[in-house]
Tab-separated table of C-alpha atoms in Angstrom:
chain	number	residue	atom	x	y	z
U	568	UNK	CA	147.175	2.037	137.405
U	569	UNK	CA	149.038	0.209	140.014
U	570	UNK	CA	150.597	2.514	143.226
U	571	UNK	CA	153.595	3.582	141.000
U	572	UNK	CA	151.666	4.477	138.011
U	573	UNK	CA	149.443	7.009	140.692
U	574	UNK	CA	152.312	7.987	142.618
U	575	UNK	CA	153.973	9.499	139.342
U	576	UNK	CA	150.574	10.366	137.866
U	577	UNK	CA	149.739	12.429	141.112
U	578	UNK	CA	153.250	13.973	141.473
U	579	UNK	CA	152.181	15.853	137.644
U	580	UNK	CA	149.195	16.832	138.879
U	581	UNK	CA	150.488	18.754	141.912
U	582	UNK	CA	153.113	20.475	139.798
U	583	UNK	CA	150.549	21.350	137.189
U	584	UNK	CA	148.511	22.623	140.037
U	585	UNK	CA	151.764	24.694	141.183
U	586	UNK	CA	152.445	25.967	138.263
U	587	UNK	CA	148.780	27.252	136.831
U	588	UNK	CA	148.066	28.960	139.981
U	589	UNK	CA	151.961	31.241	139.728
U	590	UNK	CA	151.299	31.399	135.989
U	591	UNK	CA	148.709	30.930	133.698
U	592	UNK	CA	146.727	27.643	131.936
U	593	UNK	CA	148.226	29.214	128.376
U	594	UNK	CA	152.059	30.184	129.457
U	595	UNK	CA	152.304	26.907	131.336
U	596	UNK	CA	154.232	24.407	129.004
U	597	UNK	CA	154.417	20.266	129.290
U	598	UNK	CA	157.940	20.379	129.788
U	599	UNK	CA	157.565	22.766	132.430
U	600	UNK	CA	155.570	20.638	134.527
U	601	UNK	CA	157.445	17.706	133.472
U	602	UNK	CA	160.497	19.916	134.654
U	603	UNK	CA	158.747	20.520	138.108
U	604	UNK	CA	157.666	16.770	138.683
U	605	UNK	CA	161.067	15.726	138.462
U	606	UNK	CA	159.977	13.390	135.273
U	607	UNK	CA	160.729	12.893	131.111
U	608	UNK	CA	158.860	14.680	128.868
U	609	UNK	CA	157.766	11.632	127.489
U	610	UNK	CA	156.176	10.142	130.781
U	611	UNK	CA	153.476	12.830	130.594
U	612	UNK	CA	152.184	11.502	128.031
U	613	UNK	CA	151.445	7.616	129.466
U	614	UNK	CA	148.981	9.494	131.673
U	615	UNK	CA	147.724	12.442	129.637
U	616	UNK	CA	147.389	13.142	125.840
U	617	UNK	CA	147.641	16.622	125.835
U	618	UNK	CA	147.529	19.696	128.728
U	619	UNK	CA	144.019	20.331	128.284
U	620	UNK	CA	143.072	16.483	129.521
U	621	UNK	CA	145.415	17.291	132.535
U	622	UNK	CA	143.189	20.325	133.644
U	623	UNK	CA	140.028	18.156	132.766
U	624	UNK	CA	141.054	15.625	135.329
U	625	UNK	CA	142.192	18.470	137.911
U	626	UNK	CA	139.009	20.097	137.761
U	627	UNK	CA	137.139	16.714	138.267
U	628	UNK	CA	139.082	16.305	141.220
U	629	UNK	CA	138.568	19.749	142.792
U	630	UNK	CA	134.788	19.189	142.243
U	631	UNK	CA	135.261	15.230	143.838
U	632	UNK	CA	137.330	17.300	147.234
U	633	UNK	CA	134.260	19.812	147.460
U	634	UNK	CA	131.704	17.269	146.964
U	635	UNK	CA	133.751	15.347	149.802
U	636	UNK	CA	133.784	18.584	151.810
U	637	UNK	CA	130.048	19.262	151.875
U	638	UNK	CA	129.353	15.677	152.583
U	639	UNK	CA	130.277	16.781	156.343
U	640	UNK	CA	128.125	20.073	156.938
U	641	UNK	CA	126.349	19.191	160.011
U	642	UNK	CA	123.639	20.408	162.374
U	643	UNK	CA	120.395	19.844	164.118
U	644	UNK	CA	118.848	23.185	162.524
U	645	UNK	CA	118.809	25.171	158.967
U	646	UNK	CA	120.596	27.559	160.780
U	647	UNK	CA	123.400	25.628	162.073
U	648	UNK	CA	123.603	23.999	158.842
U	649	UNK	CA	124.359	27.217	157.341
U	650	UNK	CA	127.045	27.721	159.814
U	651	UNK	CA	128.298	24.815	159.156
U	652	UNK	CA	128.984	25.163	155.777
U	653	UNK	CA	130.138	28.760	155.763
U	654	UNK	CA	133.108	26.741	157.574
U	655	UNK	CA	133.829	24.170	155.795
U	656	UNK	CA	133.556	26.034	152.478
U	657	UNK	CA	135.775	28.827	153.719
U	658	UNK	CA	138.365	26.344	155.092
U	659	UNK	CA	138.381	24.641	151.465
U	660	UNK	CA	139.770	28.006	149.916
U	661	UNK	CA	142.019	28.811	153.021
U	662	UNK	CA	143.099	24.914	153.105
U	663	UNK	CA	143.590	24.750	148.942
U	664	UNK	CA	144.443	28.160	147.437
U	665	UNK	CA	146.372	26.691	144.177
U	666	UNK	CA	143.714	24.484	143.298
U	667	UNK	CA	141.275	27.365	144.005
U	668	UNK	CA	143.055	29.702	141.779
U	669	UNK	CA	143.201	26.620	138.976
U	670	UNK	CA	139.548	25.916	139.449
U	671	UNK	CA	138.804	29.779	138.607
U	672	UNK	CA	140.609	29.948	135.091
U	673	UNK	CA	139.374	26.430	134.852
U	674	UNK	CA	135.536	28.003	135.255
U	675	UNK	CA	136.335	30.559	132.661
U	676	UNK	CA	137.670	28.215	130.359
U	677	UNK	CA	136.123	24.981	130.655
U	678	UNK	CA	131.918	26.387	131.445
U	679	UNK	CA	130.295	23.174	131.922
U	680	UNK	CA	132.756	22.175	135.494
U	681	UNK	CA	131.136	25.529	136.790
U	682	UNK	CA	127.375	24.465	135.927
U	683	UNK	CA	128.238	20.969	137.602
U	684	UNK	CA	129.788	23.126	140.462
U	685	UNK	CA	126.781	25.480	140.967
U	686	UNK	CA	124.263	21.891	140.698
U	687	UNK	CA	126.409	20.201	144.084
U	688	UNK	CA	126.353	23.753	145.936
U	689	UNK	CA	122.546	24.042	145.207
U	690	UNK	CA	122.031	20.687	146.177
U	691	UNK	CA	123.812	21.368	149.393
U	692	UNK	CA	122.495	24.530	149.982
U	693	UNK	CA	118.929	22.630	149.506
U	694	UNK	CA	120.033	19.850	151.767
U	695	UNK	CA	120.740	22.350	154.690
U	696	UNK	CA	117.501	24.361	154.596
U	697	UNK	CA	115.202	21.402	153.976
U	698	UNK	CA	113.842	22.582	150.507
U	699	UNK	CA	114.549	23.082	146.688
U	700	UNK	CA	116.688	25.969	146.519
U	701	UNK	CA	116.470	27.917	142.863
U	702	UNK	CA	119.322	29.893	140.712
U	703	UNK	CA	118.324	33.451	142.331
U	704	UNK	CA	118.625	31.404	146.205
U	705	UNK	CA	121.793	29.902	144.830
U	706	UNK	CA	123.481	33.435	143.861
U	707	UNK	CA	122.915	34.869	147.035
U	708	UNK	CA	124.358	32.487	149.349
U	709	UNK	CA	126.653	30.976	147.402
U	710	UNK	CA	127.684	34.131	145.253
U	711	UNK	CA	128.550	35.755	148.318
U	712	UNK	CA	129.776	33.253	150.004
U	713	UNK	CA	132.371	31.801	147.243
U	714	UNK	CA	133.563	35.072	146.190
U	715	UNK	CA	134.361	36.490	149.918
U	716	UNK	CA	135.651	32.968	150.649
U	717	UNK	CA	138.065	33.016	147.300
U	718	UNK	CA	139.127	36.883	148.150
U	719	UNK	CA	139.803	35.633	151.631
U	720	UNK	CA	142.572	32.291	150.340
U	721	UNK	CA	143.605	34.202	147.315
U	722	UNK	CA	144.295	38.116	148.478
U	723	UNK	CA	144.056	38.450	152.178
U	724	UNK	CA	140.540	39.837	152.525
U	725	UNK	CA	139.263	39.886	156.181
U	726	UNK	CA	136.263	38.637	155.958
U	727	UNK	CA	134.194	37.101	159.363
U	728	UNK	CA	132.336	33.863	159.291
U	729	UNK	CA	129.690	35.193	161.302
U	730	UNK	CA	128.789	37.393	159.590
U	731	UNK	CA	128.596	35.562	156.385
U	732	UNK	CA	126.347	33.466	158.664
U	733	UNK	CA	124.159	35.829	159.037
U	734	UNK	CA	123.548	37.322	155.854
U	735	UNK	CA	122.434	34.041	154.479
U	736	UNK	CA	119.977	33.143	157.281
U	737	UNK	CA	119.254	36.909	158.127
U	738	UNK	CA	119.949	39.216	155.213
U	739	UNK	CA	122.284	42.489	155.453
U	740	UNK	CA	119.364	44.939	154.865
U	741	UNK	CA	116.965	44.036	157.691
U	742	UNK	CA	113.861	45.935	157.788
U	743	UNK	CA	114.517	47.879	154.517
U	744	UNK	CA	111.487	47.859	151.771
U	745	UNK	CA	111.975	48.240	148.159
U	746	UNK	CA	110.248	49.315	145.068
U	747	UNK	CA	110.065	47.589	141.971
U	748	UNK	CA	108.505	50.315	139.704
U	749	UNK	CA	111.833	52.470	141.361
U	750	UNK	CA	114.054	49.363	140.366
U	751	UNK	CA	113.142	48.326	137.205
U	752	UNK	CA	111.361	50.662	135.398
U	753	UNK	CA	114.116	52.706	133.885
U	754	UNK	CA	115.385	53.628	130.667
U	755	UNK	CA	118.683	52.274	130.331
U	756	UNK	CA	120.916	55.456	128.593
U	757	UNK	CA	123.904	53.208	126.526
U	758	UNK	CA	127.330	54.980	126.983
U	759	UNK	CA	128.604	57.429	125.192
U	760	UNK	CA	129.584	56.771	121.673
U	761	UNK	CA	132.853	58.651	121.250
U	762	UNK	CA	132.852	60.143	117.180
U	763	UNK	CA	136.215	62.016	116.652
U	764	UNK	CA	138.116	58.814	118.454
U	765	UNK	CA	141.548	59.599	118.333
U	766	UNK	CA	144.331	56.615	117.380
U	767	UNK	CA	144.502	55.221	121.153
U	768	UNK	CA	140.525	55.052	121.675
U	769	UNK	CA	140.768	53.473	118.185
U	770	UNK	CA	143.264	50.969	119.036
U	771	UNK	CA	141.529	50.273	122.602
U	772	UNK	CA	138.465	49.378	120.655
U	773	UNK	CA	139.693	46.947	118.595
U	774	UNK	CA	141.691	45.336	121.182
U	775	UNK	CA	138.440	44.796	123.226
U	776	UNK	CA	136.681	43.208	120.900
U	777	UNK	CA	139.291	40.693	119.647
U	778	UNK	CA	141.045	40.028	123.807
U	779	UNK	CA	137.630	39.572	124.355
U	780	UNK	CA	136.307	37.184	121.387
U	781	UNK	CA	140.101	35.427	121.291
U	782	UNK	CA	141.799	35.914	124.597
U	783	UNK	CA	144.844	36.949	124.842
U	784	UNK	CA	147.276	34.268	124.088
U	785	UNK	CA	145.639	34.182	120.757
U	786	UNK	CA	145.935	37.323	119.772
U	787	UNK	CA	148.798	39.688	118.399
U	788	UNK	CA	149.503	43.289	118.090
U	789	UNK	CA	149.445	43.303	114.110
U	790	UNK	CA	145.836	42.054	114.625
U	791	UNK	CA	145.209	44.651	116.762
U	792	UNK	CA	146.726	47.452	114.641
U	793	UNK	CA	145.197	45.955	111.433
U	794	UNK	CA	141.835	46.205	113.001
U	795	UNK	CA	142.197	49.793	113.893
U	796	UNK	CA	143.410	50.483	110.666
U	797	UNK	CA	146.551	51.655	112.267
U	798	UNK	CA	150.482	51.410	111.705
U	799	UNK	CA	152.460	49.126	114.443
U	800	UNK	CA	154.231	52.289	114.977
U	801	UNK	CA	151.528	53.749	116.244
U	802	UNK	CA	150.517	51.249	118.851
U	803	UNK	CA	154.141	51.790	120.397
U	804	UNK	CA	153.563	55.728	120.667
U	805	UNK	CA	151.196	54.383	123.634
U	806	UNK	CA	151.646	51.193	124.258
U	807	UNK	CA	155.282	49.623	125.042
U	808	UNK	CA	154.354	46.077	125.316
U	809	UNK	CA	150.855	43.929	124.555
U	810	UNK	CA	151.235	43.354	128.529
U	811	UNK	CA	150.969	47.191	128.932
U	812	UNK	CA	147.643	47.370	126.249
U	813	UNK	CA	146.186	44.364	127.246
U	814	UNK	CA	146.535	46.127	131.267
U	815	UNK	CA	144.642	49.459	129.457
U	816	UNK	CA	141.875	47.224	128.274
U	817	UNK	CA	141.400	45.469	131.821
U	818	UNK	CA	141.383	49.177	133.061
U	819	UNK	CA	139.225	50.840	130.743
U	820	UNK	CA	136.762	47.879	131.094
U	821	UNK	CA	136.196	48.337	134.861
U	822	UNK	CA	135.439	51.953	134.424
U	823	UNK	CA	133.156	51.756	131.426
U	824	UNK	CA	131.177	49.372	133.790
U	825	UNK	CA	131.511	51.313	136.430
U	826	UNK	CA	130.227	54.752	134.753
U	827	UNK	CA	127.605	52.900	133.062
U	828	UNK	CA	125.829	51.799	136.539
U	829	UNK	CA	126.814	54.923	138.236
U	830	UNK	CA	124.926	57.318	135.145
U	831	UNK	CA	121.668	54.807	135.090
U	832	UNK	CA	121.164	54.799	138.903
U	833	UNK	CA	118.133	55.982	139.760
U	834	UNK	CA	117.992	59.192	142.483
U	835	UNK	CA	115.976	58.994	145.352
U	836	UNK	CA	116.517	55.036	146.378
U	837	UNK	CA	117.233	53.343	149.524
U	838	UNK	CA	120.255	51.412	150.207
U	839	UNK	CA	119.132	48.292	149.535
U	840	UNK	CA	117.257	49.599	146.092
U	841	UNK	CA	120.338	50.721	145.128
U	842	UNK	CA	121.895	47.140	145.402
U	843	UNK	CA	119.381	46.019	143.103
U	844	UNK	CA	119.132	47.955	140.749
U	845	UNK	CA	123.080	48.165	140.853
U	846	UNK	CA	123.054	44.288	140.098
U	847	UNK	CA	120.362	44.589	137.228
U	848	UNK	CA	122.500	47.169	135.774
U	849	UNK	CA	125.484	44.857	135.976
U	850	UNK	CA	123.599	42.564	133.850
U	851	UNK	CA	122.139	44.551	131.615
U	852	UNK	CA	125.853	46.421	130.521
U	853	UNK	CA	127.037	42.559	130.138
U	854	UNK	CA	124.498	41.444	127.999
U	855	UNK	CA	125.651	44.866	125.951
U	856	UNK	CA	129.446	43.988	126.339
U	857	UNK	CA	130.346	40.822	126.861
U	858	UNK	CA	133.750	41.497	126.002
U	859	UNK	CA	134.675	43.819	128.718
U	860	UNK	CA	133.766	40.364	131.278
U	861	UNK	CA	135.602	38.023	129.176
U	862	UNK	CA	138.633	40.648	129.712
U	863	UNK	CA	138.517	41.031	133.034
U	864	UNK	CA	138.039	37.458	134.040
U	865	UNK	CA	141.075	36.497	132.077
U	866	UNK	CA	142.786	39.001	133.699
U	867	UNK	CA	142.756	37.887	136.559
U	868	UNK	CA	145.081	35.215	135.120
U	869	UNK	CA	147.416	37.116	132.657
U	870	UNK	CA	147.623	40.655	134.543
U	871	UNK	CA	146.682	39.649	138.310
U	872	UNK	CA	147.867	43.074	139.546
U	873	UNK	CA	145.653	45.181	137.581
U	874	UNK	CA	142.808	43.131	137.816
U	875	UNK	CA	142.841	43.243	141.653
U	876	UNK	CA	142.944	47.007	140.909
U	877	UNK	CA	139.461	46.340	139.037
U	878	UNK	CA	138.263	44.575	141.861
U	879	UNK	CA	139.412	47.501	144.359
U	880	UNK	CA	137.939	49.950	142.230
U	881	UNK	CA	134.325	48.450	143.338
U	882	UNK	CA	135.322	48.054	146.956
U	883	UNK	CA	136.131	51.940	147.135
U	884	UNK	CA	132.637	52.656	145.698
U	885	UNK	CA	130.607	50.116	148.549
U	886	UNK	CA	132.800	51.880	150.814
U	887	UNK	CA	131.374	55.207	150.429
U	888	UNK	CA	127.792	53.659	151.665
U	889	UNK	CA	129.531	52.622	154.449
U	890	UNK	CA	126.947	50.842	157.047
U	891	UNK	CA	123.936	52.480	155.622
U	892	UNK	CA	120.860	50.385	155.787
U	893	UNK	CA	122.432	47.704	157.593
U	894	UNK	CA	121.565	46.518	161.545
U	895	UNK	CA	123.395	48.601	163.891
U	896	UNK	CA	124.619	46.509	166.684
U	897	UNK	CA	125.792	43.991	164.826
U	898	UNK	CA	127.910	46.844	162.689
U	899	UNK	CA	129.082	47.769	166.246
U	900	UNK	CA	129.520	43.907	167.902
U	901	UNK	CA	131.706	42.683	164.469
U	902	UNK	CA	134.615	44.688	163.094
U	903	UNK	CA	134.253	42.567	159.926
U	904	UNK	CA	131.091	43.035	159.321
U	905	UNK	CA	131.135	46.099	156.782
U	906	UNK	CA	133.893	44.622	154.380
U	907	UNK	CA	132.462	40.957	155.071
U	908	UNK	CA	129.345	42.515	153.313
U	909	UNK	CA	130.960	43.994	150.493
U	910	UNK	CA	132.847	40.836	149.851
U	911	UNK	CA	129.562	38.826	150.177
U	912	UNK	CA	128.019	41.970	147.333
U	913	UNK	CA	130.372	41.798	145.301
U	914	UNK	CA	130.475	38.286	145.139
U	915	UNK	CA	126.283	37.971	144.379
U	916	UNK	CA	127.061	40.874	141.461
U	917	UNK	CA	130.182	38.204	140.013
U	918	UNK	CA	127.945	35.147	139.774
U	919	UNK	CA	124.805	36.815	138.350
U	920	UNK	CA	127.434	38.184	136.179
U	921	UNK	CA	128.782	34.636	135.521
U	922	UNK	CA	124.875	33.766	134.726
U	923	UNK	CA	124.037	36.705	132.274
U	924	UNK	CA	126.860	35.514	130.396
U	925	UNK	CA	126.345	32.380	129.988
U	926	UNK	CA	123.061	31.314	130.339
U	927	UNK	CA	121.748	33.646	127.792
U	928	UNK	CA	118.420	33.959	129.844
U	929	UNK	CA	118.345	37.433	130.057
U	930	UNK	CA	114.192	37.397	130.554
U	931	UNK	CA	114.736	36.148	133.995
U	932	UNK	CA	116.856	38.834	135.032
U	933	UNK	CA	114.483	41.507	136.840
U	934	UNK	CA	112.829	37.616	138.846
U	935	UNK	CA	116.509	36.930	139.580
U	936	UNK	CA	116.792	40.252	140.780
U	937	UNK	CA	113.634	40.619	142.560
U	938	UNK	CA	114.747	37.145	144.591
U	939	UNK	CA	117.697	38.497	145.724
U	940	UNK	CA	116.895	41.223	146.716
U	941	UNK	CA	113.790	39.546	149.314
U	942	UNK	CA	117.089	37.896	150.739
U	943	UNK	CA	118.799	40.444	150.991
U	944	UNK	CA	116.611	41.636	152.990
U	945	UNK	CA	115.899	38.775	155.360
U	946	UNK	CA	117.794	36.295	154.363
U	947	UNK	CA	117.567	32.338	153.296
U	948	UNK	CA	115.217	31.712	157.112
U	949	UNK	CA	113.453	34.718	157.409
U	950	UNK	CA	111.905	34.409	160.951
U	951	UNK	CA	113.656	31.907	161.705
């Protein structure tokens, strides 16, 4: 293309960009962006044959800018490696929040960007401690690390650099053993199966399971009614919109995960035992329920609002730990450093999450598990 033809091809991207991180990949029409870019319908479609080859090529340029970005980490030591790209990657998100919000439907939608994403941050991650780095090392520095970095550009989470720091070189649980006869040998109790399920349980049901096999854009209410074996008159008596029921289904998803790893935790663990086992839970209710993941995750595109309400819902609960378990003085030196680590939690639980779905490799949970939780810990450079 000569400087015209990339110029013009350019200006759709950044509108496209613009426009999927307001909206939504689905809602977002051609014209739309066309609109935005200032250009004819019809010159979309000298650089693009359809919207999905748009997002392709956005995608393979957010993964070209990170690439680019981890080129410069820097340092004479692991450690100020690590540092070093704690920065840059949490000045990518800061620096690039649309294309950050596109790349995260983009992840949901499109798998195989997020693999070739999670190859160049283990590669970099390797690069910067001097060794292979495997899937469990990945997930804890870069779990955390994405997540608190995404929370931070997207919703205003204060998070501290530092302190990320220092939970990948040092770990957040210094000092604390753990148990894996506590951890993993339990018997998993399924939830509840509810037999006199009134209409709206009914209707809930069936809208899980097809939001969560379809997505939303692809389904209707008559499906939803249909598969309930329900009128549409009586989804209205408790829903007033699909909006509203697809909102319940986000909602009920968070607390049927929630409940589940609250009534399997084990009495009598440590802090950082109960992170573990918390995160083998996690995994375990996915491989159960996919659907209530697939839910969530595309709300956080259709019905942002509530599923920042998900996500608060699990901040409340680290919250009532508070610092337990965790080093002292630097609790007391950083004001951050509490809600950096839940952030940098949260964010290990998401990707093993992201794993357990789609990997399908749920035999190497409890060595995942087992890995993370030796950094967690002491960190990436124990000793060092």
């Amino acid at each position: 293309m000569d400087d015209k033809e990339t110029t013009t091809a350019r200006k759709l991207e950044t509108s496209a960009i613009a426009l999927f991180a307001r909206k939504w990949y689905s809602s977002v029409s051609i014209a739309e962006i066309c609109r935005h870019a200032g250009v004819s319908n019809g010159i979309f479609y000298k650089y693009f044959p359809n919207k999905e080859a748009m997002v392709r090529r956005i995608l393979e340029d957010a993964i070209g800018r990170i690439e680019a970005t981890l080129e410069k980490v820097s340092g004479a030591t692991p450690r100020e490696r690590i540092g070093s790209m704690v920065e840059l990657v949490a000045s990518f998100s800061a620096d690039n929040p649309d294309l950050v919000s596109v790349f995260r439907e983009g992840q949901y939608r499109y798998f195989e960007y997020e693999r070739r994403l999670m190859e160049l941050y283990r590669r970099s991650l390797g690069k910067a401690l001097g060794r292979r780095v495997g899937i469990a090392e990945y997930l804890y520095a870069f779990g955390g690390l994405r997540f608190a970095s995404i929370r931070a550009a997207l919703h205003g989470s204060a998070v501290s650099l530092g302190a990320l720091s220092l939970f990948i070189c040092d770990g957040i649980f210094t000092g604390l053993d753990w148990s894996a006869e506590k951890i993993f040998s339990i018997t998993v109790r399924p939830s509840p199966i509810n037999l006199g399920e009134e209409s709206r349980e009914r209707l809930v049901r069936a809208g899980k399971k097809l939001f969560g096999e379809k997505g939303y854009h692809e389904v209707n209410i008559h499906e939803v009614t249909d598969a309930a074996g329900l009128s549409v008159g009586a989804f209205y008596r408790y829903f007033q919109s699909k909006d509203a029921f697809f909102e319940e289904l986000i909602e009920s998803s968070g607390r049927q995960i929630r409940h589940f790893i609250q009534d399997n935790l084990s009495p009598g663990l440590n802090r950082l035992e109960r992170e573990m086992q918390g995160i083998y839970l996690f995994g375990v209710f996915l491989s159960l329920d996919r659907w209530c993941y697939n839910i969530v995750r595309e709300g956080e595109f259709v019905a942002p609002a509530k599923a920042r309400e998900y996500y608060a819902a699990f901040v409340r609960g680290y919250r009532k730990s508070g610092s337990e378990g965790m080093d002292a003085g630097r609790v007391a030196s950083d004001p951050l450093y509490e809600d950096t680590a839940v952030e940098f939690m949260m964010g290990i639980s998401h990707y093993y999450g992201i794993e357990v779905i789609f990997d399908d490799s749920p035999h190497n949970a409890r060595n995942i598990v087992e890995t993370i939780g030796k950094h967690l810990a002491a960190g990436l450079l124990p000793g060092a």
